[in-house]
Tab-separated table of C-alpha atoms in Angstrom:
chain	number	residue	atom	x	y	z
A	20	UNK	CA	38.948	79.437	37.904
A	21	UNK	CA	39.353	81.406	34.695
A	22	UNK	CA	38.169	79.831	31.448
A	23	UNK	CA	40.532	81.985	29.397
A	24	UNK	CA	42.903	79.868	27.273
A	25	UNK	CA	46.587	79.907	28.114
A	26	UNK	CA	48.875	81.560	25.617
A	27	UNK	CA	51.355	79.235	23.921
A	28	UNK	CA	54.282	80.209	26.131
A	29	UNK	CA	52.325	79.627	29.358
A	30	UNK	CA	51.035	76.320	28.046
A	31	UNK	CA	54.542	75.162	27.136
A	32	UNK	CA	55.877	76.142	30.571
A	33	UNK	CA	53.148	74.152	32.295
A	34	UNK	CA	53.435	71.042	30.147
A	35	UNK	CA	57.195	71.017	29.517
A	36	UNK	CA	59.002	68.293	31.400
A	37	UNK	CA	61.933	69.776	33.270
A	38	UNK	CA	65.416	68.292	33.270
A	39	UNK	CA	67.237	69.302	36.453
A	40	UNK	CA	71.007	69.014	36.857
A	41	UNK	CA	72.998	69.326	40.083
A	42	UNK	CA	76.765	69.047	40.568
A	43	UNK	CA	78.560	68.386	43.851
A	44	UNK	CA	82.247	69.341	44.068
A	45	UNK	CA	84.395	66.583	45.573
A	46	UNK	CA	86.736	68.516	47.844
A	47	UNK	CA	85.293	68.330	51.332
A	48	UNK	CA	83.483	66.363	53.993
A	49	UNK	CA	79.668	66.545	53.828
A	50	UNK	CA	78.402	68.668	56.732
A	51	UNK	CA	75.099	69.824	58.178
A	52	UNK	CA	75.060	72.922	56.001
A	53	UNK	CA	75.332	70.762	52.865
A	54	UNK	CA	72.554	68.502	54.125
A	55	UNK	CA	70.088	71.265	54.997
A	56	UNK	CA	70.932	73.532	52.073
A	57	UNK	CA	71.371	71.041	49.230
A	58	UNK	CA	71.092	67.314	49.928
A	59	UNK	CA	67.754	67.142	51.733
A	60	UNK	CA	65.827	69.605	49.503
A	61	UNK	CA	67.256	68.125	46.287
A	62	UNK	CA	66.277	64.580	47.206
A	63	UNK	CA	62.824	65.680	48.372
A	64	UNK	CA	62.223	67.639	45.174
A	65	UNK	CA	63.017	64.595	43.030
A	66	UNK	CA	60.833	62.307	45.125
A	67	UNK	CA	57.846	64.606	44.697
A	68	UNK	CA	57.989	65.290	40.953
A	69	UNK	CA	58.184	63.708	37.524
A	70	UNK	CA	61.172	65.825	36.482
A	71	UNK	CA	64.208	64.172	34.966
A	72	UNK	CA	67.168	64.614	37.296
A	73	UNK	CA	70.928	64.395	36.801
A	74	UNK	CA	73.201	64.421	39.863
A	75	UNK	CA	76.947	64.289	39.360
A	76	UNK	CA	80.158	64.267	41.383
A	77	UNK	CA	82.164	67.188	39.989
A	78	UNK	CA	85.649	65.759	40.470
A	79	UNK	CA	87.171	67.704	37.558
A	80	UNK	CA	85.905	70.881	39.219
A	81	UNK	CA	87.468	69.680	42.455
A	82	UNK	CA	91.013	69.693	41.089
A	83	UNK	CA	90.775	73.410	40.248
A	84	UNK	CA	91.595	74.337	43.836
A	85	UNK	CA	92.433	71.073	45.576
A	86	UNK	CA	95.806	69.535	44.729
A	87	UNK	CA	95.668	66.648	47.200
A	88	UNK	CA	94.874	63.432	45.261
A	89	UNK	CA	94.004	61.518	48.428
A	90	UNK	CA	91.483	64.175	49.468
A	91	UNK	CA	89.826	64.216	46.039
A	92	UNK	CA	89.549	60.426	46.075
A	93	UNK	CA	88.256	60.098	49.635
A	94	UNK	CA	85.891	63.035	49.297
A	95	UNK	CA	84.393	61.490	46.154
A	96	UNK	CA	83.666	58.309	48.086
A	97	UNK	CA	82.211	60.140	51.095
A	98	UNK	CA	79.986	62.426	49.038
A	99	UNK	CA	78.661	59.578	46.888
A	100	UNK	CA	77.927	57.507	49.997
A	101	UNK	CA	76.240	60.483	51.685
A	102	UNK	CA	73.804	61.215	48.857
A	103	UNK	CA	72.858	57.578	48.487
A	104	UNK	CA	72.511	57.048	52.244
A	105	UNK	CA	70.257	60.103	52.528
A	106	UNK	CA	67.825	58.627	50.037
A	107	UNK	CA	68.972	59.461	46.509
A	108	UNK	CA	67.619	56.676	44.302
A	109	UNK	CA	70.085	55.813	41.496
A	110	UNK	CA	67.260	54.094	39.632
A	111	UNK	CA	65.143	57.263	39.731
A	112	UNK	CA	67.895	59.746	38.759
A	113	UNK	CA	71.078	59.690	36.682
A	114	UNK	CA	73.841	59.677	39.317
A	115	UNK	CA	77.342	59.733	37.881
A	116	UNK	CA	80.938	60.865	38.257
A	117	UNK	CA	81.892	63.736	35.963
A	118	UNK	CA	85.242	62.183	35.048
A	119	UNK	CA	83.493	59.049	33.749
A	120	UNK	CA	81.868	61.068	30.968
A	121	UNK	CA	84.708	61.617	28.504
A	122	UNK	CA	82.430	63.625	26.245
A	123	UNK	CA	82.196	66.491	28.773
A	124	UNK	CA	85.809	67.774	28.554
A	125	UNK	CA	85.672	67.372	24.761
A	126	UNK	CA	82.541	69.507	24.619
A	127	UNK	CA	84.224	72.007	26.940
A	128	UNK	CA	87.027	72.401	24.383
A	129	UNK	CA	84.546	72.902	21.559
A	130	UNK	CA	82.755	75.562	23.605
A	131	UNK	CA	86.080	77.188	24.523
A	132	UNK	CA	86.728	77.749	20.844
A	133	UNK	CA	83.632	79.916	20.412
A	134	UNK	CA	83.542	81.482	23.883
A	135	UNK	CA	84.819	85.067	24.129
A	136	UNK	CA	87.770	85.568	26.464
A	137	UNK	CA	86.169	88.803	27.604
A	138	UNK	CA	83.279	86.824	29.042
A	139	UNK	CA	85.709	84.799	31.181
A	140	UNK	CA	87.468	88.000	32.283
A	141	UNK	CA	84.252	88.992	34.046
A	142	UNK	CA	83.905	85.785	36.081
A	143	UNK	CA	83.677	86.590	39.792
A	144	UNK	CA	86.201	83.972	40.946
A	145	UNK	CA	88.801	85.092	38.410
A	146	UNK	CA	88.287	88.780	39.178
A	147	UNK	CA	88.561	88.134	42.916
A	148	UNK	CA	91.911	86.377	42.443
A	149	UNK	CA	93.195	89.226	40.261
A	150	UNK	CA	92.068	91.786	42.839
A	151	UNK	CA	94.038	89.989	45.556
A	152	UNK	CA	97.159	90.068	43.379
A	153	UNK	CA	96.656	93.753	42.564
A	154	UNK	CA	96.826	94.589	46.270
A	155	UNK	CA	100.391	93.275	46.381
A	156	UNK	CA	103.524	95.012	45.136
A	157	UNK	CA	105.374	93.734	42.057
A	158	UNK	CA	103.020	90.770	41.542
A	159	UNK	CA	101.608	89.853	38.152
A	160	UNK	CA	97.789	90.192	38.150
A	161	UNK	CA	97.496	86.563	37.016
A	162	UNK	CA	99.996	85.169	39.521
A	163	UNK	CA	98.912	81.732	40.738
A	164	UNK	CA	95.810	81.661	38.552
A	165	UNK	CA	95.464	78.463	36.545
A	166	UNK	CA	93.612	77.965	33.303
A	167	UNK	CA	91.335	75.661	35.280
A	168	UNK	CA	90.173	78.561	37.439
A	169	UNK	CA	89.974	80.931	34.477
A	170	UNK	CA	87.917	78.645	32.253
A	171	UNK	CA	85.886	77.015	35.035
A	172	UNK	CA	82.617	78.551	33.722
A	173	UNK	CA	83.128	76.829	30.354
A	174	UNK	CA	83.456	73.409	31.975
A	175	UNK	CA	80.349	74.165	34.019
A	176	UNK	CA	78.568	75.140	30.815
A	177	UNK	CA	79.615	71.833	29.234
A	178	UNK	CA	78.235	69.939	32.252
A	179	UNK	CA	74.875	71.629	31.759
A	180	UNK	CA	74.632	71.840	27.968
A	181	UNK	CA	75.761	68.261	27.418
A	182	UNK	CA	72.454	67.082	28.856
A	183	UNK	CA	70.358	70.072	27.755
A	184	UNK	CA	69.356	70.699	31.353
A	185	UNK	CA	66.416	73.076	31.557
A	186	UNK	CA	66.845	74.019	35.226
A	187	UNK	CA	69.918	74.166	37.494
A	188	UNK	CA	69.624	74.715	41.272
A	189	UNK	CA	72.232	77.283	42.348
A	190	UNK	CA	72.977	79.709	45.134
A	191	UNK	CA	72.896	83.407	44.360
A	192	UNK	CA	76.701	83.414	44.079
A	193	UNK	CA	76.442	80.963	41.168
A	194	UNK	CA	73.849	82.812	39.084
A	195	UNK	CA	76.595	84.410	36.988
A	196	UNK	CA	77.769	80.966	35.872
A	197	UNK	CA	74.261	80.134	34.624
A	198	UNK	CA	74.157	83.419	32.748
A	199	UNK	CA	77.512	82.540	31.182
A	200	UNK	CA	76.245	79.082	30.231
A	201	UNK	CA	73.339	80.718	28.427
A	202	UNK	CA	75.711	83.120	26.667
A	203	UNK	CA	77.978	80.261	25.606
A	204	UNK	CA	75.027	78.188	24.373
A	205	UNK	CA	73.573	81.154	22.505
A	206	UNK	CA	76.865	81.921	20.782
A	207	UNK	CA	77.245	78.319	19.610
A	208	UNK	CA	73.619	78.078	18.504
A	209	UNK	CA	73.940	81.282	16.488
A	210	UNK	CA	77.335	80.466	14.976
A	211	UNK	CA	76.664	76.824	14.083
A	212	UNK	CA	73.353	75.134	14.846
A	213	UNK	CA	70.700	75.307	17.554
A	214	UNK	CA	71.729	72.323	19.661
A	215	UNK	CA	71.714	73.633	23.214
A	216	UNK	CA	68.848	74.488	25.535
A	217	UNK	CA	69.292	77.766	27.406
A	218	UNK	CA	69.174	76.705	31.085
A	219	UNK	CA	67.332	78.550	33.842
A	220	UNK	CA	68.615	78.971	37.352
A	221	UNK	CA	66.600	77.685	40.317
A	222	UNK	CA	67.302	79.885	43.354
A	223	UNK	CA	65.615	79.093	46.652
A	224	UNK	CA	65.743	82.239	48.772
A	225	UNK	CA	64.148	80.337	51.653
A	226	UNK	CA	67.051	77.877	51.811
A	227	UNK	CA	68.567	78.146	55.311
A	228	UNK	CA	72.258	79.031	55.580
A	229	UNK	CA	73.483	77.463	58.801
A	230	UNK	CA	75.888	79.166	61.167
A	231	UNK	CA	79.018	77.208	62.037
A	232	UNK	CA	80.701	76.389	65.336
A	233	UNK	CA	82.340	79.828	65.603
A	234	UNK	CA	79.328	81.983	64.722
A	235	UNK	CA	80.280	82.530	61.073
A	236	UNK	CA	78.541	80.883	58.101
A	237	UNK	CA	79.136	77.132	58.188
A	238	UNK	CA	81.838	76.539	55.579
A	239	UNK	CA	84.730	74.160	55.082
A	240	UNK	CA	86.808	77.259	54.259
A	241	UNK	CA	86.416	78.428	57.865
A	242	UNK	CA	86.939	74.995	59.399
A	243	UNK	CA	83.767	75.476	61.467
A	244	UNK	CA	81.535	72.737	60.085
A	245	UNK	CA	79.601	69.970	61.823
A	246	UNK	CA	80.277	66.762	59.832
A	247	UNK	CA	77.137	64.909	58.827
A	248	UNK	CA	78.490	61.396	59.307
A	249	UNK	CA	82.097	61.883	60.384
A	250	UNK	CA	85.561	63.052	59.428
A	251	UNK	CA	88.019	61.464	57.020
A	252	UNK	CA	89.594	58.349	58.546
A	253	UNK	CA	87.505	58.627	61.726
A	254	UNK	CA	88.944	57.372	64.978
A	255	UNK	CA	85.519	57.306	66.676
A	256	UNK	CA	82.066	56.519	65.348
A	257	UNK	CA	79.944	59.095	63.570
A	258	UNK	CA	77.380	59.571	66.345
A	259	UNK	CA	80.090	60.408	68.883
A	260	UNK	CA	81.726	62.775	66.389
A	261	UNK	CA	78.399	64.562	65.861
A	262	UNK	CA	77.897	64.922	69.610
A	263	UNK	CA	81.439	66.174	70.142
A	264	UNK	CA	81.093	68.769	67.348
A	265	UNK	CA	77.790	70.107	68.678
A	266	UNK	CA	79.295	70.454	72.158
A	267	UNK	CA	81.940	72.735	70.615
A	268	UNK	CA	79.416	75.346	69.409
A	269	UNK	CA	80.510	78.719	70.779
A	270	UNK	CA	78.108	80.294	73.295
A	271	UNK	CA	78.224	83.283	75.629
A	272	UNK	CA	78.851	83.273	79.389
A	273	UNK	CA	75.239	83.592	80.532
A	274	UNK	CA	74.319	81.429	83.516
A	275	UNK	CA	71.767	78.624	83.010
A	276	UNK	CA	68.977	80.454	84.822
A	277	UNK	CA	69.372	83.675	82.834
A	278	UNK	CA	66.849	84.397	80.044
A	279	UNK	CA	68.466	84.060	76.609
A	280	UNK	CA	67.643	85.492	73.202
A	281	UNK	CA	67.093	82.488	70.906
A	282	UNK	CA	67.491	84.655	67.792
A	283	UNK	CA	71.117	85.323	68.753
A	284	UNK	CA	71.942	81.646	69.338
A	285	UNK	CA	73.662	79.348	66.844
A	286	UNK	CA	72.132	76.397	68.687
A	287	UNK	CA	68.598	77.681	68.140
A	288	UNK	CA	69.260	78.612	64.511
A	289	UNK	CA	70.460	75.112	63.634
A	290	UNK	CA	67.612	73.559	65.618
A	291	UNK	CA	65.062	75.426	63.476
A	292	UNK	CA	66.348	73.625	60.367
A	293	UNK	CA	65.390	70.242	61.853
A	294	UNK	CA	62.403	70.868	64.128
A	295	UNK	CA	58.665	71.335	63.653
A	296	UNK	CA	56.949	74.657	64.303
A	297	UNK	CA	55.649	73.421	67.674
A	298	UNK	CA	59.096	72.186	68.708
A	299	UNK	CA	60.671	75.510	67.704
A	300	UNK	CA	58.065	77.423	69.736
A	301	UNK	CA	58.651	75.210	72.763
A	302	UNK	CA	62.434	75.660	72.670
A	303	UNK	CA	62.028	79.424	72.208
A	304	UNK	CA	60.002	79.515	75.408
A	305	UNK	CA	62.680	77.572	77.265
A	306	UNK	CA	65.394	79.938	76.005
A	307	UNK	CA	63.438	82.968	77.182
A	308	UNK	CA	62.780	81.349	80.574
A	309	UNK	CA	66.397	80.303	81.022
A	310	UNK	CA	68.178	77.150	79.835
A	311	UNK	CA	71.709	75.894	80.296
A	312	UNK	CA	73.882	75.846	77.195
A	313	UNK	CA	74.801	72.223	77.807
A	314	UNK	CA	71.146	71.215	77.956
A	315	UNK	CA	70.367	73.211	74.804
A	316	UNK	CA	73.189	71.460	72.979
A	317	UNK	CA	71.885	68.054	74.079
A	318	UNK	CA	68.433	68.950	72.737
A	319	UNK	CA	70.008	69.992	69.434
A	320	UNK	CA	72.076	66.796	69.213
A	321	UNK	CA	69.071	64.563	69.866
A	322	UNK	CA	66.986	66.377	67.246
A	323	UNK	CA	69.675	66.160	64.525
A	324	UNK	CA	70.695	62.615	65.375
A	325	UNK	CA	67.067	61.515	65.319
A	326	UNK	CA	66.863	62.534	61.658
A	327	UNK	CA	70.201	61.324	60.349
A	328	UNK	CA	70.760	58.200	62.465
A	329	UNK	CA	68.619	56.072	60.110
A	330	UNK	CA	70.942	57.102	57.255
A	331	UNK	CA	74.173	56.389	59.140
A	332	UNK	CA	74.042	52.598	58.855
A	333	UNK	CA	73.638	52.800	55.068
A	334	UNK	CA	76.460	55.360	54.876
A	335	UNK	CA	78.849	53.211	56.910
A	336	UNK	CA	77.960	50.169	54.795
A	337	UNK	CA	78.759	52.009	51.563
A	338	UNK	CA	82.001	53.423	52.938
A	339	UNK	CA	83.051	49.901	53.916
A	340	UNK	CA	82.058	48.548	50.486
A	341	UNK	CA	83.469	50.924	47.865
A	342	UNK	CA	82.946	48.316	45.142
A	343	UNK	CA	79.191	48.769	45.617
A	344	UNK	CA	79.589	52.532	45.235
A	345	UNK	CA	81.697	52.063	42.118
A	346	UNK	CA	79.095	49.796	40.564
A	347	UNK	CA	76.345	52.373	41.180
A	348	UNK	CA	78.437	55.194	39.696
A	349	UNK	CA	79.358	53.181	36.620
A	350	UNK	CA	75.711	52.296	36.098
A	351	UNK	CA	74.913	55.996	36.260
A	352	UNK	CA	77.749	56.825	33.885
A	353	UNK	CA	76.377	54.433	31.306
A	354	UNK	CA	72.963	56.083	31.524
A	355	UNK	CA	74.559	59.518	31.244
A	356	UNK	CA	76.626	58.514	28.213
A	357	UNK	CA	73.515	57.455	26.310
A	358	UNK	CA	72.805	61.185	26.224
A	359	UNK	CA	76.347	62.549	26.008
A	360	UNK	CA	77.467	60.394	23.059
A	361	UNK	CA	74.565	61.647	20.946
A	362	UNK	CA	74.951	65.274	21.992
A	363	UNK	CA	78.698	65.336	21.356
A	364	UNK	CA	78.245	63.748	17.948
A	365	UNK	CA	75.767	66.489	17.026
A	366	UNK	CA	78.176	69.175	18.264
A	367	UNK	CA	81.113	67.697	16.334
A	368	UNK	CA	79.112	67.468	13.142
A	369	UNK	CA	77.890	71.040	13.592
A	370	UNK	CA	81.486	72.360	13.644
A	371	UNK	CA	82.533	70.203	10.661
A	372	UNK	CA	84.205	67.282	12.434
A	373	UNK	CA	82.536	64.258	10.866
A	374	UNK	CA	83.369	61.315	8.577
A	375	UNK	CA	84.611	62.278	5.127
A	376	UNK	CA	82.436	59.617	3.545
A	377	UNK	CA	80.235	56.742	4.481
A	378	UNK	CA	82.220	53.569	3.954
A	379	UNK	CA	80.690	50.538	2.310
A	380	UNK	CA	80.476	47.484	4.487
């Protein structure tokens, strides 16, 4: 080991306590892709570190594209119950509902007033919507585009800057929003006062992206997901729903005795996200020797169910007792507001919104 002293920047990076913030949009049903790609790694990372962690249900983000109140409400309940059932400890992290923190939309407005419109013009989601309109005849480029979609990056910036998060886990498609949050924070800091930490993105390139039932990326947009615990208003129990979904995975017409290429199989790909190295090697051998698709699906179901079955009882309990969920979220909101009240007050004072005089008692 080198005895050379660390420079000040390296020393600060090693000793600085990180504050990690993660938002979960409340528009869908939690599925295996969410669990493997976000829920499981996020919970494990918190359990194995001393970092501060903020997890929030992004219901204001949800209404940007979802206009079904019942879906927003039910999805909020399901997602909250899922994270808690999978092991998120509300005592260890700050777990809250975005809409319970009134300071966030107020900060978003303050940031809007110093954010350049040109920056928002470059947002990928906005540009994609404009491009779709431009392909049509006699359609305004902004047709159907709401201010919610246009200014979405500012609200995301407010979510992050309100708590001075140092690190934000994102997929590669979300890196631009972190860059915008840094730009917005930098503009405010330069124009008024240095209040906001410039956040860093956390991108895990090793994070598996599961294939869905039809061979495309697992996504609620494609309707090809495997629900983690069940659908909205389930008619059958979650275990049976999981089994039924896995049996619907599309396969080819190869006979059971024919050798199969595991690297071209959705079943094998999903299995790898849940199995050990030895189990993966064993199933690969069985694929190459010949295995029936029905048998392979049963192996996959048993492996997945073996991991999530212990969580299902807790999930079903929370879904049946929404008052318990509400109490946990309100407790988290109170913890979050201890930070947000102070940060908003600093931001308001920085822009000149403060008491005209201190009144005598």
